[in-house]
Coordinates of C-alpha atoms in Angstrom, one line a residue:
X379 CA 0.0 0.0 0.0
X380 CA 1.5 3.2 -0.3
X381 CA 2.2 5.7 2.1
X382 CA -0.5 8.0 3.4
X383 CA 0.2 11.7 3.3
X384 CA 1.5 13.6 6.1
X385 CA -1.6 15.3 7.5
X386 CA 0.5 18.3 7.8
X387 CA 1.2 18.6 3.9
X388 CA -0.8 21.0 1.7
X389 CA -2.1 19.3 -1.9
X390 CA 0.1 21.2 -4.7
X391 CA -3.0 23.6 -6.5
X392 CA -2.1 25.3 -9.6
X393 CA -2.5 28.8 -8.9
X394 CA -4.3 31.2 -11.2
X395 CA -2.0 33.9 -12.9
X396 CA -3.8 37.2 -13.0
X397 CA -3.1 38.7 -16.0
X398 CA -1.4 42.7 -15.8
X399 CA -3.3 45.4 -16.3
X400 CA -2.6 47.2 -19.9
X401 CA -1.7 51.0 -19.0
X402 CA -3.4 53.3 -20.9
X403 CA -1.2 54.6 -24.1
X404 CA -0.6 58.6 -23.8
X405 CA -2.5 61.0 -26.2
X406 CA 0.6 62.1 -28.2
X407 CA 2.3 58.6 -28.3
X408 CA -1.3 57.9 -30.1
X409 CA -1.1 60.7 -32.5
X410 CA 2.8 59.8 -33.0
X411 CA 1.2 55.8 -34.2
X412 CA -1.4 57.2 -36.3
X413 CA 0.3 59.9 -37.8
X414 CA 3.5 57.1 -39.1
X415 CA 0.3 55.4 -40.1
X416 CA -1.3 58.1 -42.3
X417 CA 2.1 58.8 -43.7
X418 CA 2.6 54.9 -45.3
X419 CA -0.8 54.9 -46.1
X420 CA -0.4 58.4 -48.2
X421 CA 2.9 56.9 -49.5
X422 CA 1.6 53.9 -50.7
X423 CA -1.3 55.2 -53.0
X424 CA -4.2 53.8 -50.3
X425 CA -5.8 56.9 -50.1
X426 CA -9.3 55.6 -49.0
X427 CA -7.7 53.9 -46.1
X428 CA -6.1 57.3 -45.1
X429 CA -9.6 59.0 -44.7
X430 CA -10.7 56.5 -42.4
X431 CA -7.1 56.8 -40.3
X432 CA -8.2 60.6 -40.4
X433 CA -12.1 60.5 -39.6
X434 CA -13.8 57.1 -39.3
X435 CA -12.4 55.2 -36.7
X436 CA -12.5 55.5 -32.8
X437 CA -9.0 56.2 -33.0
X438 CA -8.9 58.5 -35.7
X439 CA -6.9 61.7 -35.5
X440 CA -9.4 64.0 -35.7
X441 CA -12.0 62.9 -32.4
X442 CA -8.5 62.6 -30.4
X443 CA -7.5 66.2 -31.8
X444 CA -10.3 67.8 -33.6
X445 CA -8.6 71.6 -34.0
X446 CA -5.1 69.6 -35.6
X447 CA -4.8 72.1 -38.9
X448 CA -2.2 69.0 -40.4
X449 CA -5.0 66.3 -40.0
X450 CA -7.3 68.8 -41.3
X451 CA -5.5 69.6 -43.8
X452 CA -4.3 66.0 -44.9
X453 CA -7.8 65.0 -44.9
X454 CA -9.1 68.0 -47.3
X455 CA -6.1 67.1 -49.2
X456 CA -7.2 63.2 -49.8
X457 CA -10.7 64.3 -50.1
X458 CA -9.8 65.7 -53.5
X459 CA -7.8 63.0 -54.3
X460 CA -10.9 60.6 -53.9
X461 CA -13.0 62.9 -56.3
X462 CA -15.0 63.7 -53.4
X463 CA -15.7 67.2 -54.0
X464 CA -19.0 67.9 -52.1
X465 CA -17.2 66.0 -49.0
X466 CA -14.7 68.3 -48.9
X467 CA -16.9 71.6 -49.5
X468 CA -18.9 70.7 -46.4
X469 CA -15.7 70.5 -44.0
X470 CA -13.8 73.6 -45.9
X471 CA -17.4 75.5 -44.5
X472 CA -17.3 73.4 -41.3
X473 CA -14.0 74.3 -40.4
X474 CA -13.3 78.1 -42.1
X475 CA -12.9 80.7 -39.4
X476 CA -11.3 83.9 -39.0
X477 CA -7.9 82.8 -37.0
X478 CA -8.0 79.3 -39.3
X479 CA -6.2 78.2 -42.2
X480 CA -7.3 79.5 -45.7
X481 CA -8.9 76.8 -47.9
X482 CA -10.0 79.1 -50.6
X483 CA -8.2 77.6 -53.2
X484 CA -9.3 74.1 -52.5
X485 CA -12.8 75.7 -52.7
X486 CA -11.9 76.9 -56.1
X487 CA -10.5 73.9 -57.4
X488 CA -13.9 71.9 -55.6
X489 CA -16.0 73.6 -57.3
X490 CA -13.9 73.8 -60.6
X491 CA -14.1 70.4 -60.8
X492 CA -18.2 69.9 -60.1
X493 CA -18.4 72.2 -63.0
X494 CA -19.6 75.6 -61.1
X495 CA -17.5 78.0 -63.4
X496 CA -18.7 81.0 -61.7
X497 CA -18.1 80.5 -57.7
X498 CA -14.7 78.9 -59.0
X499 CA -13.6 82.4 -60.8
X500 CA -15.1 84.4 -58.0
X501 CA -13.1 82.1 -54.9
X502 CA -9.9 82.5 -57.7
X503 CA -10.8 86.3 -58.1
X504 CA -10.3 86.4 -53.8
X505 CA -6.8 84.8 -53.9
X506 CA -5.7 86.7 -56.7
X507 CA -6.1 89.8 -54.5
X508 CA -4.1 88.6 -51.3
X509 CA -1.6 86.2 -52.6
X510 CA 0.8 86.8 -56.0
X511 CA 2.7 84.5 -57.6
X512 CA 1.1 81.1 -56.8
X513 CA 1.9 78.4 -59.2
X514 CA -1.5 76.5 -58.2
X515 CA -3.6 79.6 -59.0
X516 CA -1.6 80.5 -62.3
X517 CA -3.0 76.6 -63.6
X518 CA -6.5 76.7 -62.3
X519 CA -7.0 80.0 -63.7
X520 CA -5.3 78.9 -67.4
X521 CA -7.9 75.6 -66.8
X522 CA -10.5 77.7 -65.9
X523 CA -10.3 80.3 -68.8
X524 CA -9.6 77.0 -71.3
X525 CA -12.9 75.6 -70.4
X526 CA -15.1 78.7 -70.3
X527 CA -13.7 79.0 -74.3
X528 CA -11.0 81.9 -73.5
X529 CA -8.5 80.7 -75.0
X530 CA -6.0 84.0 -74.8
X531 CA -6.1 84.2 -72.1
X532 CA -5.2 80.6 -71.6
X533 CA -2.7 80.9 -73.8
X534 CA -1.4 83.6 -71.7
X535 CA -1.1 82.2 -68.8
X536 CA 0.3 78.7 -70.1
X537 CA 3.2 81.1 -71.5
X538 CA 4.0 82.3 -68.2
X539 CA 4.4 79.3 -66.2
X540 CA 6.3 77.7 -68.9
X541 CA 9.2 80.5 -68.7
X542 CA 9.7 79.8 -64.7
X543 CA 8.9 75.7 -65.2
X544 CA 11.9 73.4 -65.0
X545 CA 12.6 71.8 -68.8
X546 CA 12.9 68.2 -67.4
X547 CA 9.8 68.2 -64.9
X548 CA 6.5 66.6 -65.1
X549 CA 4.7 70.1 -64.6
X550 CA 7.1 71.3 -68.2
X551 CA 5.5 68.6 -70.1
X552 CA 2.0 69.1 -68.6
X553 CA 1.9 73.3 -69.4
X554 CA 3.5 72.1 -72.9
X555 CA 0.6 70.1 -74.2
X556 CA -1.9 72.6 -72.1
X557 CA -0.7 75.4 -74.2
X558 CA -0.6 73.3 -77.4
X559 CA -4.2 72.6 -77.0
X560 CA -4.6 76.2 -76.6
X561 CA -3.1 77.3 -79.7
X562 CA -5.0 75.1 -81.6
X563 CA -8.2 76.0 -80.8
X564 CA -7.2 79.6 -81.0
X565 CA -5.9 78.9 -84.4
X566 CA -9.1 77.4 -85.6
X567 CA -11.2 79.9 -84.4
X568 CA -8.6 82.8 -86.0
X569 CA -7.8 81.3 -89.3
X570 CA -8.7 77.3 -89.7
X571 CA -12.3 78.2 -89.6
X572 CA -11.9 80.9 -92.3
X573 CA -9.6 78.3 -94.8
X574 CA -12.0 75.9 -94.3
X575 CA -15.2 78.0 -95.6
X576 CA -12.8 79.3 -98.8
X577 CA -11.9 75.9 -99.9
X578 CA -15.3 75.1 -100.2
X579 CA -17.3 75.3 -103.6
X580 CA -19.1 78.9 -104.0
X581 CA -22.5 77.1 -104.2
X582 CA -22.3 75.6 -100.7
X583 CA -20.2 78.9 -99.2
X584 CA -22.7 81.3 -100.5
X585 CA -25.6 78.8 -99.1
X586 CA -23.9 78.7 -95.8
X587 CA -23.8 82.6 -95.9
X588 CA -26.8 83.5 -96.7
X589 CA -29.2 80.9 -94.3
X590 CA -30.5 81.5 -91.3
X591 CA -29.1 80.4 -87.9
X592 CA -30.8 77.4 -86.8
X593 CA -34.1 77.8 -84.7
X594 CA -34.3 76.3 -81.6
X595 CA -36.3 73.7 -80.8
X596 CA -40.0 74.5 -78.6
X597 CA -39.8 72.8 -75.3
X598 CA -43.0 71.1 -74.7
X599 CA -44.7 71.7 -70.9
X600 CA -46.1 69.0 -69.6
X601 CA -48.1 70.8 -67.3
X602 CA -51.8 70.5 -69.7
X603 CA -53.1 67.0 -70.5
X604 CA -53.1 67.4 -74.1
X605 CA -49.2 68.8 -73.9
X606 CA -48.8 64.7 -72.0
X607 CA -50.1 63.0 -74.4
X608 CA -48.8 64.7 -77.2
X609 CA -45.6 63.8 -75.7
X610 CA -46.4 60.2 -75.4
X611 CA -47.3 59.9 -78.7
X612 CA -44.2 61.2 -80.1
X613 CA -42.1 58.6 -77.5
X614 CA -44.4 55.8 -78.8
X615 CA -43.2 56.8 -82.6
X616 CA -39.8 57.1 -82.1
X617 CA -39.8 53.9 -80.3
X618 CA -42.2 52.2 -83.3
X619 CA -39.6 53.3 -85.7
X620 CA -36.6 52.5 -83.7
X621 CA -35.0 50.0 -86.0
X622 CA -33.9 46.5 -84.3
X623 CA -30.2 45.7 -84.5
X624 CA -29.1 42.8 -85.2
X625 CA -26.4 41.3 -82.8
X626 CA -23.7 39.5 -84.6
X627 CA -23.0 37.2 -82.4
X628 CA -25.7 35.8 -83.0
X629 CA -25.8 35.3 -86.5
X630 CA -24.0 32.1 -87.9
X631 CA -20.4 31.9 -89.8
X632 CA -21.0 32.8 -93.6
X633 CA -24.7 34.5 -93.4
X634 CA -24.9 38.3 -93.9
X635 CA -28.0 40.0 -92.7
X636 CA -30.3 41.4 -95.4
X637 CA -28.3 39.3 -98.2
X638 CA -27.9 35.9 -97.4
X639 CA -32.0 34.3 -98.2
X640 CA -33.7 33.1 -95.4
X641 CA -33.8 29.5 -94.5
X642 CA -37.0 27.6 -95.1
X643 CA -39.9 27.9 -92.4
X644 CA -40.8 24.3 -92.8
X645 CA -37.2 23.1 -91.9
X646 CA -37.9 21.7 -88.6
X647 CA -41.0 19.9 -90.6
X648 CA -41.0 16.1 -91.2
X649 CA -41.0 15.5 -94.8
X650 CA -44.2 14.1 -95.2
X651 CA -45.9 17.1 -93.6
X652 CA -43.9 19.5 -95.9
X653 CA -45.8 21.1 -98.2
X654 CA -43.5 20.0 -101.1
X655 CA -44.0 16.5 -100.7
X656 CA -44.8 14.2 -103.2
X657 CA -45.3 17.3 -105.8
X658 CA -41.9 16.1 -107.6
X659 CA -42.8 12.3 -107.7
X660 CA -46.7 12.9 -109.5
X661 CA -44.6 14.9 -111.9
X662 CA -42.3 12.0 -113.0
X663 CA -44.9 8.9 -112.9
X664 CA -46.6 11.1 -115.7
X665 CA -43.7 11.3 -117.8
X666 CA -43.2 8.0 -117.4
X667 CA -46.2 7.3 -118.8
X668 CA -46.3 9.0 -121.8
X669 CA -43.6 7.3 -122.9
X670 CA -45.0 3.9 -122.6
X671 CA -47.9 5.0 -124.4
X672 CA -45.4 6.0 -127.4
X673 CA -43.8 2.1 -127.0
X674 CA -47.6 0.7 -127.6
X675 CA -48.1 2.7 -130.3
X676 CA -45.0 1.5 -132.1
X677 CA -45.4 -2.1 -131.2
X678 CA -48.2 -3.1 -133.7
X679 CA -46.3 -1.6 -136.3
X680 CA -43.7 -3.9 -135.2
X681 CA -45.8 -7.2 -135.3
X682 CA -47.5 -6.7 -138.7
X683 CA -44.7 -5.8 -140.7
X684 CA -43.2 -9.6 -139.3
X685 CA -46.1 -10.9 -140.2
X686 CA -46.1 -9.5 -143.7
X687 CA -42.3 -11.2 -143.7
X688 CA -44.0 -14.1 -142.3
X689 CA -46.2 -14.3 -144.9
X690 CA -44.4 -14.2 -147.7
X691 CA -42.1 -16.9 -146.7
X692 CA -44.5 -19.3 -146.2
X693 CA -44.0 -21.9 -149.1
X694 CA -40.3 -22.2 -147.1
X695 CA -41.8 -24.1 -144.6
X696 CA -41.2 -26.9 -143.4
X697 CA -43.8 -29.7 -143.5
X698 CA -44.4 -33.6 -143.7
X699 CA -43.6 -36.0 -146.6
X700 CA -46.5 -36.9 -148.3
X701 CA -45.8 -40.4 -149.0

């Protein structure tokens, strides 16, 4: 048996490790993390990423420091590199203040890009006034003045920033084919245009001169019934006479639509139930027939001229001996 345990002796229990306490991580050695973050995600192109490092998350940089002008900044910055322009119109408003950073030419280049010419020019026409000789405002301004048809002034401008560009940079052979495209359409409108209209034939030239500018077109209101179903009717027209394609993938190897005939309907017919059949075989059972008729009519000939023979050699014949 073995030996019982000394009554003194404690049983060996496993004792429970506690596990330490995490201490909290500072406020700037946060920043410090998310700010090497933001920089590799900037660097490596994963720009969608970044505006959640700056914004979305519960660690983001902006809910641990909301009045940061480089998060702010950063963020505005990737906005617009994310196309999202109306995103970053509503935080250059949310965050413009007197003492704050200017973001006027973001606005300008915002709303250049959603196509609102006119607040672009007038937020260009600020910055102009307090700040000369700004590279960014020079390019907007020549895009601006390209897209709103002046192309002079375009040209102008292009001009300028390509005396002070470096000749080996990116921005020297971006300004070069800007103010290429400049001069062409300035050359068009100056003297292309005019060349074109002489080297056409004096019939068409003097047509050309002398008809009127095209009307426009009524616009219909739809407010009146009659005005809605005059409407309609002209929809259900246009889509009466809207002319099927034909997809060509669909259409076998060697058959061109509108040439090639059309395959017979009653292909997928049995031939007894064709409407064809047994047309060709009545047709040769009565040719057939008229030609035996001609053989009949020949045979008698036939027979009594070899009985004519016949008869004539009749005394040749062969008979018994009369005894």
């Amino acid at each position: 048996m073995p030996p019982k345990p000394a009554s003194g002796a404690t049983p060996n229990v496993p004792r429970k490790i506690q596990p330490r306490k995490k201490q909290p991580v500072l406020l700037e050695e946060r920043l410090k993390r998310l700010f090497a973050s933001l920089c590799a995600q900037i660097e490596g192109g994963h720009f969608t990423n970044a505006v959640k490092t700056c914004n979305k998350s519960e660690w983001s940089l902006l809910r641990l420091h909301p009045a940061d002008t480089d998060a702010l900044q950063t963020k505005l910055f990737l906005l617009l590199q994310t196309e999202q322009y109306d995103t970053a119109l509503s935080l250059i408003a949310e965050t413009t203040s007197g003492d704050g950073p200017d973001y006027t030419f973001e606005e300008a280049y915002a709303m250049y890009r959603l196509h609102r010419e006119e607040e672009a020019a007038a937020a260009l026409g600020k910055i102009k006034g307090s700040v000369k000789d700004h590279r960014g405002v020079l390019h907007l301004e020549a895009q601006l003045n390209y897209r709103q048809g002046s192309y002079q002034t375009s040209l102008d401008l292009y001009n300028e920033l390509l005396e002070t560009a470096e000749p080996q940079s990116e921005e020297y052979s971006d300004i070069l084919t800007n103010l290429t495209a400049s001069q062409k359409h300035l050359d068009f409108i100056n003297t292309a245009f005019l060349h074109a209209l002489d080297a056409l034939p004096s019939s068409i030239a003097s047509t050309i001169e002398t008809s009127p500018p095209p009307s426009v077109q009524p616009t219909v209101h739809l407010g009146s019934p009659s005005a809605f179903l005059t409407q309609q009717s002209l929809y259900d027209s246009a889509i009466t006479n809207e002319v099927k394609e034909v997809r060509m993938k669909r259409v076998p190897k060697g058959v061109i639509p509108g040439v090639t005939p059309a395959p017979d309907p009653e292909r997928w017919l049995k031939k007894s139930e064709r409407s064809s059949f047994g047309s060709s075989g009545r047709k040769r059972r009565g040719a057939g027939g008229a030609t035996q008729g001609v053989v009949l009519e020949n045979t008698p000939a036939q027979g009594h001229s070899g009985k004519a023979s016949g008869g004539g050699g009749s005394s040749h014949t062969k008979g018994k001996k009369k005894k």
